[in-house]
PDB file of C-alpha atoms in Angstrom:
ATOM      1  CA  MET A 246      -0.033   0.058   0.055  1.00 96.00           C
ATOM      2  CA  ARG A 247       1.228   3.481  -0.897  1.00 98.00           C
ATOM      3  CA  THR A 248       1.802   5.830   1.988  1.00 98.00           C
ATOM      4  CA  ALA A 249       1.836   9.629   2.698  1.00 98.00           C
ATOM      5  CA  LEU A 250       3.030  11.584   5.518  1.00 99.00           C
ATOM      6  CA  THR A 251       1.673  15.108   6.565  1.00 98.00           C
ATOM      7  CA  ILE A 252       4.000  17.289   8.581  1.00 98.00           C
ATOM      8  CA  ALA A 253       1.762  20.025   9.908  1.00 97.00           C
ATOM      9  CA  GLY A 254      -0.509  21.542  12.647  1.00 95.00           C
ATOM     10  CA  SER A 255      -3.631  20.151  13.976  1.00 96.00           C
ATOM     11  CA  ASP A 256      -7.135  21.715  13.504  1.00 95.00           C
ATOM     12  CA  PRO A 257      -9.356  20.383  16.145  1.00 96.00           C
ATOM     13  CA  SER A 258     -12.407  21.448  14.214  1.00 96.00           C
ATOM     14  CA  GLY A 259     -11.470  18.890  11.376  1.00 97.00           C
ATOM     15  CA  GLY A 260     -11.358  21.155   8.411  1.00 96.00           C
ATOM     16  CA  ALA A 261      -7.711  21.851   7.868  1.00 95.00           C
ATOM     17  CA  GLY A 262      -4.259  20.678   8.959  1.00 95.00           C
ATOM     18  CA  ILE A 263      -3.393  17.238   9.549  1.00 98.00           C
ATOM     19  CA  GLN A 264      -7.117  16.155  10.011  1.00 98.00           C
ATOM     20  CA  ALA A 265      -8.002  17.439   6.564  1.00 97.00           C
ATOM     21  CA  ASP A 266      -4.690  15.809   5.073  1.00 98.00           C
ATOM     22  CA  LEU A 267      -5.351  12.325   6.595  1.00 98.00           C
ATOM     23  CA  LYS A 268      -9.023  12.368   5.346  1.00 98.00           C
ATOM     24  CA  THR A 269      -7.673  13.356   1.929  1.00 98.00           C
ATOM     25  CA  PHE A 270      -5.080  10.526   1.972  1.00 98.00           C
ATOM     26  CA  ALA A 271      -7.699   8.181   2.833  1.00 98.00           C
ATOM     27  CA  ALA A 272     -10.090   9.228   0.185  1.00 98.00           C
ATOM     28  CA  HIS A 273      -7.394   8.516  -2.442  1.00 98.00           C
ATOM     29  CA  GLY A 274      -6.663   5.047  -0.999  1.00 98.00           C
ATOM     30  CA  VAL A 275      -3.328   6.120   0.547  1.00 98.00           C
ATOM     31  CA  TYR A 276      -2.215   5.244   4.020  1.00 98.00           C
ATOM     32  CA  GLY A 277      -1.896   8.355   5.864  1.00 98.00           C
ATOM     33  CA  MET A 278       0.610   9.258   8.790  1.00 98.00           C
ATOM     34  CA  ALA A 279       1.066  12.491  10.529  1.00 98.00           C
ATOM     35  CA  ALA A 280       3.934  14.472  12.460  1.00 98.00           C
ATOM     36  CA  LEU A 281       2.513  17.364  14.483  1.00 98.00           C
ATOM     37  CA  THR A 282       4.196  20.518  14.454  1.00 96.00           C
ATOM     38  CA  ALA A 283       1.687  22.690  16.314  1.00 94.00           C
ATOM     39  CA  LEU A 284      -1.635  22.316  18.234  1.00 95.00           C
ATOM     40  CA  THR A 285      -4.151  25.172  17.561  1.00 92.00           C
ATOM     41  CA  ALA A 286      -7.520  26.095  19.044  1.00 93.00           C
ATOM     42  CA  GLN A 287      -9.749  26.891  16.038  1.00 92.00           C
ATOM     43  CA  ASN A 288     -13.068  26.560  14.370  1.00 93.00           C
ATOM     44  CA  THR A 289     -14.573  27.799  11.102  1.00 93.00           C
ATOM     45  CA  LYS A 290     -14.505  31.401  12.485  1.00 92.00           C
ATOM     46  CA  ALA A 291     -11.288  31.974  14.096  1.00 89.00           C
ATOM     47  CA  VAL A 292      -7.973  30.851  15.442  1.00 89.00           C
ATOM     48  CA  THR A 293      -7.829  31.429  19.118  1.00 90.00           C
ATOM     49  CA  GLY A 294      -4.663  29.853  20.050  1.00 90.00           C
ATOM     50  CA  ILE A 295      -1.430  28.124  18.787  1.00 91.00           C
ATOM     51  CA  PHE A 296       1.006  25.820  20.800  1.00 93.00           C
ATOM     52  CA  ASP A 297       4.076  24.905  19.004  1.00 95.00           C
ATOM     53  CA  VAL A 298       5.666  21.437  19.391  1.00 97.00           C
ATOM     54  CA  ASP A 299       9.373  21.395  20.245  1.00 98.00           C
ATOM     55  CA  PRO A 300      11.510  21.215  17.187  1.00 98.00           C
ATOM     56  CA  ASP A 301      13.462  18.229  18.289  1.00 98.00           C
ATOM     57  CA  PHE A 302      10.250  16.312  18.895  1.00 98.00           C
ATOM     58  CA  VAL A 303       8.884  17.160  15.579  1.00 98.00           C
ATOM     59  CA  ALA A 304      11.941  15.631  14.016  1.00 98.00           C
ATOM     60  CA  ARG A 305      11.561  12.530  16.292  1.00 98.00           C
ATOM     61  CA  GLN A 306       8.083  11.885  15.005  1.00 98.00           C
ATOM     62  CA  ILE A 307       9.499  11.926  11.464  1.00 98.00           C
ATOM     63  CA  ASP A 308      12.524   9.710  12.222  1.00 98.00           C
ATOM     64  CA  THR A 309      10.394   7.330  14.195  1.00 98.00           C
ATOM     65  CA  ILE A 310       8.100   6.883  11.191  1.00 98.00           C
ATOM     66  CA  GLY A 311      10.863   6.747   8.727  1.00 98.00           C
ATOM     67  CA  ASP A 312      12.657   3.947  10.825  1.00 98.00           C
ATOM     68  CA  ASP A 313       9.599   1.586  10.336  1.00 98.00           C
ATOM     69  CA  VAL A 314       7.378   2.517   7.563  1.00 98.00           C
ATOM     70  CA  PRO A 315       8.328   3.658   3.967  1.00 98.00           C
ATOM     71  CA  ILE A 316       7.299   7.062   3.127  1.00 98.00           C
ATOM     72  CA  HIS A 317       6.274   7.317  -0.503  1.00 98.00           C
ATOM     73  CA  ALA A 318       5.356  11.045  -0.388  1.00 98.00           C
ATOM     74  CA  ALA A 319       5.260  13.908   2.392  1.00 98.00           C
ATOM     75  CA  LYS A 320       3.866  17.183   2.497  1.00 98.00           C
ATOM     76  CA  THR A 321       4.373  20.017   4.764  1.00 98.00           C
ATOM     77  CA  GLY A 322       1.901  22.546   6.216  1.00 96.00           C
ATOM     78  CA  MET A 323       2.099  24.844   9.070  1.00 93.00           C
ATOM     79  CA  LEU A 324       5.697  25.244  10.162  1.00 95.00           C
ATOM     80  CA  SER A 325       5.286  28.291  12.413  1.00 90.00           C
ATOM     81  CA  SER A 326       9.091  29.042  13.348  1.00 94.00           C
ATOM     82  CA  ALA A 327      12.616  28.879  11.807  1.00 95.00           C
ATOM     83  CA  ALA A 328      13.524  26.137  14.213  1.00 97.00           C
ATOM     84  CA  ILE A 329      10.878  23.922  13.310  1.00 97.00           C
ATOM     85  CA  ILE A 330      11.365  24.550   9.426  1.00 97.00           C
ATOM     86  CA  ARG A 331      14.974  23.638  10.112  1.00 98.00           C
ATOM     87  CA  ALA A 332      14.349  20.507  12.125  1.00 98.00           C
ATOM     88  CA  VAL A 333      11.714  19.277   9.420  1.00 98.00           C
ATOM     89  CA  ALA A 334      14.140  20.016   6.501  1.00 98.00           C
ATOM     90  CA  GLU A 335      16.976  18.052   8.112  1.00 98.00           C
ATOM     91  CA  ALA A 336      14.701  15.172   8.999  1.00 98.00           C
ATOM     92  CA  ILE A 337      13.347  15.018   5.482  1.00 98.00           C
ATOM     93  CA  ALA A 338      16.777  14.761   4.092  1.00 97.00           C
ATOM     94  CA  ARG A 339      17.955  12.341   6.806  1.00 98.00           C
ATOM     95  CA  ASN A 340      15.086   9.900   5.974  1.00 98.00           C
ATOM     96  CA  GLY A 341      15.548  10.096   2.244  1.00 98.00           C
ATOM     97  CA  ILE A 342      11.947  11.396   1.531  1.00 98.00           C
ATOM     98  CA  GLU A 343      12.224  12.058  -2.238  1.00 97.00           C
ATOM     99  CA  THR A 344       8.649  13.178  -2.914  1.00 98.00           C
ATOM    100  CA  LEU A 345       7.808  16.231  -0.999  1.00 98.00           C
ATOM    101  CA  VAL A 346       5.113  18.626  -1.452  1.00 98.00           C
ATOM    102  CA  VAL A 347       5.692  22.164   0.280  1.00 98.00           C
ATOM    103  CA  ASP A 348       2.653  24.268   1.065  1.00 96.00           C
ATOM    104  CA  PRO A 349       4.467  27.385   2.247  1.00 94.00           C
ATOM    105  CA  VAL A 350       1.961  28.585   4.807  1.00 88.00           C
ATOM    106  CA  MET A 351       3.172  32.180   4.935  1.00 85.00           C
ATOM    107  CA  VAL A 352       0.232  34.622   4.487  1.00 73.00           C
ATOM    108  CA  ALA A 353      -3.183  34.325   5.875  1.00 66.00           C
ATOM    109  CA  THR A 354      -6.319  34.797   3.592  1.00 63.00           C
ATOM    110  CA  SER A 355      -6.663  38.171   5.297  1.00 56.00           C
ATOM    111  CA  GLY A 356      -3.268  39.146   4.045  1.00 60.00           C
ATOM    112  CA  ASP A 357      -1.653  39.100   7.302  1.00 62.00           C
ATOM    113  CA  ARG A 358       1.948  37.611   7.478  1.00 69.00           C
ATOM    114  CA  LEU A 359       2.108  34.322   9.399  1.00 71.00           C
ATOM    115  CA  LEU A 360       5.739  34.056   9.772  1.00 81.00           C
ATOM    116  CA  ALA A 361       8.628  36.176  10.991  1.00 81.00           C
ATOM    117  CA  PRO A 362      11.277  37.495   8.314  1.00 83.00           C
ATOM    118  CA  GLU A 363      13.841  34.795   9.582  1.00 88.00           C
ATOM    119  CA  ALA A 364      11.492  32.019   9.191  1.00 90.00           C
ATOM    120  CA  GLU A 365      10.470  33.146   5.808  1.00 90.00           C
ATOM    121  CA  GLU A 366      14.227  33.151   4.928  1.00 93.00           C
ATOM    122  CA  VAL A 367      14.544  29.504   6.112  1.00 95.00           C
ATOM    123  CA  VAL A 368      11.620  28.445   4.019  1.00 95.00           C
ATOM    124  CA  THR A 369      13.279  29.872   0.971  1.00 95.00           C
ATOM    125  CA  THR A 370      16.914  28.708   1.509  1.00 96.00           C
ATOM    126  CA  VAL A 371      16.262  25.435   3.321  1.00 97.00           C
ATOM    127  CA  LEU A 372      12.892  23.890   2.728  1.00 97.00           C
ATOM    128  CA  LEU A 373      12.120  24.916  -0.989  1.00 97.00           C
ATOM    129  CA  PRO A 374      15.252  23.278  -2.352  1.00 98.00           C
ATOM    130  CA  LEU A 375      13.993  19.995  -1.121  1.00 98.00           C
ATOM    131  CA  ALA A 376      10.546  20.334  -2.690  1.00 98.00           C
ATOM    132  CA  THR A 377       9.163  18.129  -5.532  1.00 98.00           C
ATOM    133  CA  VAL A 378       6.589  20.811  -5.856  1.00 98.00           C
ATOM    134  CA  ALA A 379       5.705  24.007  -4.046  1.00 98.00           C
ATOM    135  CA  THR A 380       2.060  25.265  -3.841  1.00 98.00           C
ATOM    136  CA  PRO A 381       1.976  28.925  -2.740  1.00 96.00           C
ATOM    137  CA  ASN A 382      -1.077  31.076  -3.048  1.00 92.00           C
ATOM    138  CA  ALA A 383      -0.872  34.451  -4.934  1.00 92.00           C
ATOM    139  CA  ASP A 384       0.256  36.306  -1.743  1.00 90.00           C
ATOM    140  CA  GLU A 385       2.761  33.726  -0.823  1.00 93.00           C
ATOM    141  CA  ALA A 386       4.126  33.774  -4.314  1.00 95.00           C
ATOM    142  CA  ALA A 387       4.466  37.334  -4.053  1.00 94.00           C
ATOM    143  CA  VAL A 388       6.537  36.999  -0.870  1.00 92.00           C
ATOM    144  CA  LEU A 389       8.766  34.202  -2.440  1.00 95.00           C
ATOM    145  CA  ALA A 390       9.086  35.842  -5.897  1.00 96.00           C
ATOM    146  CA  GLY A 391       9.565  39.363  -4.621  1.00 95.00           C
ATOM    147  CA  PHE A 392       6.844  41.144  -6.664  1.00 96.00           C
ATOM    148  CA  ALA A 393       3.041  41.387  -6.706  1.00 94.00           C
ATOM    149  CA  VAL A 394       1.059  38.452  -8.160  1.00 94.00           C
ATOM    150  CA  ASP A 395      -2.026  40.173  -9.282  1.00 90.00           C
ATOM    151  CA  GLY A 396      -2.864  38.575 -12.532  1.00 90.00           C
ATOM    152  CA  LEU A 397      -2.215  35.476 -14.668  1.00 92.00           C
ATOM    153  CA  ASP A 398       0.822  36.971 -16.348  1.00 94.00           C
ATOM    154  CA  ALA A 399       2.511  37.677 -12.991  1.00 95.00           C
ATOM    155  CA  ALA A 400       1.502  34.244 -11.732  1.00 95.00           C
ATOM    156  CA  LYS A 401       3.479  32.638 -14.465  1.00 96.00           C
ATOM    157  CA  GLU A 402       6.657  34.775 -14.027  1.00 97.00           C
ATOM    158  CA  ALA A 403       6.302  34.025 -10.232  1.00 97.00           C
ATOM    159  CA  ALA A 404       6.151  30.408 -10.911  1.00 98.00           C
ATOM    160  CA  ARG A 405       9.346  30.451 -12.846  1.00 98.00           C
ATOM    161  CA  THR A 406      10.991  32.649 -10.399  1.00 98.00           C
ATOM    162  CA  ILE A 407      10.168  30.379  -7.444  1.00 98.00           C
ATOM    163  CA  ALA A 408      11.350  27.424  -9.438  1.00 98.00           C
ATOM    164  CA  GLY A 409      14.694  29.137  -9.501  1.00 97.00           C
ATOM    165  CA  LEU A 410      14.857  28.737  -5.658  1.00 97.00           C
ATOM    166  CA  GLY A 411      15.130  24.960  -6.060  1.00 97.00           C
ATOM    167  CA  PRO A 412      11.697  23.202  -6.076  1.00 98.00           C
ATOM    168  CA  GLY A 413      11.259  20.904  -9.196  1.00 98.00           C
ATOM    169  CA  ALA A 414       7.856  22.415  -9.926  1.00 98.00           C
ATOM    170  CA  VAL A 415       5.676  25.321  -8.715  1.00 98.00           C
ATOM    171  CA  LEU A 416       2.091  25.574  -8.501  1.00 98.00           C
ATOM    172  CA  VAL A 417       0.697  29.211  -8.110  1.00 97.00           C
ATOM    173  CA  LYS A 418      -2.800  28.963  -6.792  1.00 94.00           C
ATOM    174  CA  GLY A 419      -5.300  31.437  -8.035  1.00 82.00           C
ATOM    175  CA  GLY A 420      -8.160  30.994  -5.846  1.00 60.00           C
ATOM    176  CA  HIS A 421      -7.614  34.500  -4.232  1.00 55.00           C
ATOM    177  CA  ARG A 422      -6.986  36.227  -7.459  1.00 58.00           C
ATOM    178  CA  ASP A 423      -9.814  37.968  -9.530  1.00 60.00           C
ATOM    179  CA  ASP A 424      -9.778  36.084 -12.751  1.00 62.00           C
ATOM    180  CA  GLY A 425     -13.335  36.353 -13.565  1.00 70.00           C
ATOM    181  CA  ASN A 426     -15.541  33.228 -13.403  1.00 80.00           C
ATOM    182  CA  GLU A 427     -12.586  30.834 -13.628  1.00 83.00           C
ATOM    183  CA  ALA A 428     -10.282  29.782 -10.823  1.00 85.00           C
ATOM    184  CA  LYS A 429      -7.015  29.690 -12.687  1.00 91.00           C
ATOM    185  CA  ASP A 430      -3.925  27.960 -11.203  1.00 95.00           C
ATOM    186  CA  VAL A 431      -0.566  28.153 -12.841  1.00 97.00           C
ATOM    187  CA  LEU A 432       1.787  25.134 -12.785  1.00 98.00           C
ATOM    188  CA  PHE A 433       5.548  25.279 -13.963  1.00 98.00           C
ATOM    189  CA  ASP A 434       6.538  21.690 -14.050  1.00 96.00           C
ATOM    190  CA  GLY A 435      10.258  22.504 -14.647  1.00 95.00           C
ATOM    191  CA  GLU A 436       9.913  22.622 -18.371  1.00 96.00           C
ATOM    192  CA  ALA A 437       6.531  24.169 -19.351  1.00 97.00           C
ATOM    193  CA  ILE A 438       3.828  26.515 -18.093  1.00 97.00           C
ATOM    194  CA  HIS A 439       0.361  24.900 -17.736  1.00 97.00           C
ATOM    195  CA  GLU A 440      -2.923  26.809 -16.752  1.00 95.00           C
ATOM    196  CA  ILE A 441      -5.260  24.539 -14.800  1.00 94.00           C
ATOM    197  CA  SER A 442      -8.651  26.134 -14.732  1.00 92.00           C
ATOM    198  CA  LEU A 443     -12.071  25.165 -13.317  1.00 92.00           C
ATOM    199  CA  PRO A 444     -15.293  27.241 -12.852  1.00 92.00           C
ATOM    200  CA  ARG A 445     -15.130  29.399  -9.703  1.00 90.00           C
ATOM    201  CA  LEU A 446     -17.333  28.409  -6.928  1.00 92.00           C
ATOM    202  CA  GLU A 447     -19.411  30.960  -4.960  1.00 90.00           C
ATOM    203  CA  THR A 448     -19.215  29.339  -1.534  1.00 92.00           C
ATOM    204  CA  THR A 449     -18.079  30.125   1.944  1.00 93.00           C
ATOM    205  CA  SER A 450     -17.015  26.500   2.463  1.00 94.00           C
ATOM    206  CA  THR A 451     -13.133  27.260   1.804  1.00 93.00           C
ATOM    207  CA  HIS A 452     -11.662  26.179   5.135  1.00 93.00           C
ATOM    208  CA  GLY A 453      -8.682  24.071   4.580  1.00 94.00           C
ATOM    209  CA  THR A 454      -8.547  24.200   0.746  1.00 94.00           C
ATOM    210  CA  GLY A 455      -4.808  24.814   0.720  1.00 94.00           C
ATOM    211  CA  CYS A 456      -4.274  21.979   3.065  1.00 95.00           C
ATOM    212  CA  THR A 457      -6.465  19.535   1.141  1.00 97.00           C
ATOM    213  CA  LEU A 458      -5.093  20.322  -2.367  1.00 98.00           C
ATOM    214  CA  SER A 459      -1.446  19.957  -1.365  1.00 98.00           C
ATOM    215  CA  ALA A 460      -2.389  16.706   0.476  1.00 98.00           C
ATOM    216  CA  ALA A 461      -4.375  15.485  -2.628  1.00 98.00           C
ATOM    217  CA  ILE A 462      -1.239  16.387  -4.865  1.00 98.00           C
ATOM    218  CA  ALA A 463       0.987  14.411  -2.201  1.00 98.00           C
ATOM    219  CA  ALA A 464      -1.346  11.176  -2.520  1.00 98.00           C
ATOM    220  CA  ASN A 465      -1.401  11.336  -6.308  1.00 98.00           C
ATOM    221  CA  LEU A 466       2.441  11.574  -6.379  1.00 98.00           C
ATOM    222  CA  ALA A 467       2.629   8.529  -3.939  1.00 98.00           C
ATOM    223  CA  LEU A 468       0.374   6.704  -6.388  1.00 98.00           C
ATOM    224  CA  GLY A 469       3.021   7.378  -9.021  1.00 98.00           C
ATOM    225  CA  ARG A 470       1.177   9.796 -11.213  1.00 98.00           C
ATOM    226  CA  PRO A 471       3.191  12.475 -13.145  1.00 98.00           C
ATOM    227  CA  MET A 472       3.089  16.017 -11.867  1.00 98.00           C
ATOM    228  CA  ARG A 473       0.674  17.693 -14.292  1.00 97.00           C
ATOM    229  CA  GLU A 474      -1.777  14.791 -13.720  1.00 98.00           C
ATOM    230  CA  ALA A 475      -1.286  14.842  -9.988  1.00 98.00           C
ATOM    231  CA  VAL A 476      -2.110  18.477  -9.794  1.00 98.00           C
ATOM    232  CA  GLU A 477      -5.024  18.383 -12.307  1.00 97.00           C
ATOM    233  CA  ARG A 478      -6.657  15.488 -10.467  1.00 98.00           C
ATOM    234  CA  ALA A 479      -6.147  17.192  -7.074  1.00 98.00           C
ATOM    235  CA  LYS A 480      -7.654  20.403  -8.180  1.00 97.00           C
ATOM    236  CA  GLY A 481     -10.719  18.501  -9.371  1.00 97.00           C
ATOM    237  CA  TYR A 482     -10.954  16.675  -6.142  1.00 98.00           C
ATOM    238  CA  VAL A 483     -10.819  19.954  -4.229  1.00 97.00           C
ATOM    239  CA  HIS A 484     -13.497  21.454  -6.614  1.00 96.00           C
ATOM    240  CA  ARG A 485     -15.816  18.552  -5.817  1.00 97.00           C
ATOM    241  CA  ALA A 486     -15.200  18.684  -2.142  1.00 97.00           C
ATOM    242  CA  MET A 487     -16.106  22.407  -2.084  1.00 97.00           C
ATOM    243  CA  ALA A 488     -19.188  21.793  -4.357  1.00 96.00           C
ATOM    244  CA  SER A 489     -20.507  19.197  -1.844  1.00 97.00           C
ATOM    245  CA  ALA A 490     -19.383  20.815   1.250  1.00 97.00           C
ATOM    246  CA  PRO A 491     -21.521  19.918   4.353  1.00 96.00           C
ATOM    247  CA  GLY A 492     -22.390  23.614   5.387  1.00 96.00           C
ATOM    248  CA  LEU A 493     -20.992  23.265   8.836  1.00 97.00           C
ATOM    249  CA  GLY A 494     -19.997  26.112  11.207  1.00 96.00           C
ATOM    250  CA  GLY A 495     -20.698  29.766  11.253  1.00 95.00           C
ATOM    251  CA  GLY A 496     -17.744  30.909   9.350  1.00 94.00           C
ATOM    252  CA  HIS A 497     -15.837  29.515   6.365  1.00 93.00           C
ATOM    253  CA  GLY A 498     -16.934  25.875   6.508  1.00 95.00           C
ATOM    254  CA  PRO A 499     -15.055  22.677   5.987  1.00 96.00           C
ATOM    255  CA  LEU A 500     -15.014  20.620   2.738  1.00 97.00           C
ATOM    256  CA  ARG A 501     -16.520  17.298   2.191  1.00 98.00           C
ATOM    257  CA  HIS A 502     -13.354  15.177   2.153  1.00 98.00           C
ATOM    258  CA  ASP A 503     -14.920  11.751   1.298  1.00 97.00           C
ATOM    259  CA  VAL A 504     -15.798  12.714  -2.308  1.00 98.00           C
ATOM    260  CA  ASP A 505     -14.593  10.304  -5.017  1.00 97.00           C
ATOM    261  CA  PRO A 506     -11.071  11.366  -6.208  1.00 96.00           C
ATOM    262  CA  ASP A 507     -12.010   9.973  -9.562  1.00 94.00           C
ATOM    263  CA  GLY A 508     -15.024  12.101  -9.824  1.00 88.00           C
ATOM    264  CA  GLY A 509     -17.515   9.340  -9.796  1.00 72.00           C
TER     265      GLY A 509
END
């Protein structure tokens, strides 16, 4: 059985973080594992508290898994300090994890920066070079590329620029950009630019979309699918999960993670 490891924070409301990732892995028929980087207190309306796990213990979780079970793919999510980012990067290299999806959680949907400048630098110089694919949203891509990503042409330029930092491929997510009726993502696979587009959904059920997308990409890569197919399938899965969301909570609600990844 193929396996995938999520290295991320916990969302007790179940919509994001390792909870969303494990549900996504299961939906794809991949055996899911998790190394916790932080505990959060959150729901669909707000994050009310964050408790970071000690960096050495984060690394110990990864090492202990890697000592016993093959890790066919891994993804990173919330890594809230430079020390945790370094510990994770070292553990990934030490355990020979060759397929890695990096979701660089750096900027909140509100536009607020989530990482200190020194932590952003470690993401850029230490973590991204290990990535098979990085999946920044438009705001995070702007931080990494060093210029505003306010349209499709800028997203294409940013994808190429970020690839120069080391990842094998870059997916610049367009869900927060204003591209009309289409939600357009830009994938640079190391050789060519691909536009991946689906109709934009008017919904408030968007909690954990970034976590779910990166987990779905990791699952598809673990199953041996090529990069473009993995990204296209993952985007379709998230689109269906949003369209059939259960409507829970009073804020930005969770997705329905048990939808068929094949679209049936």
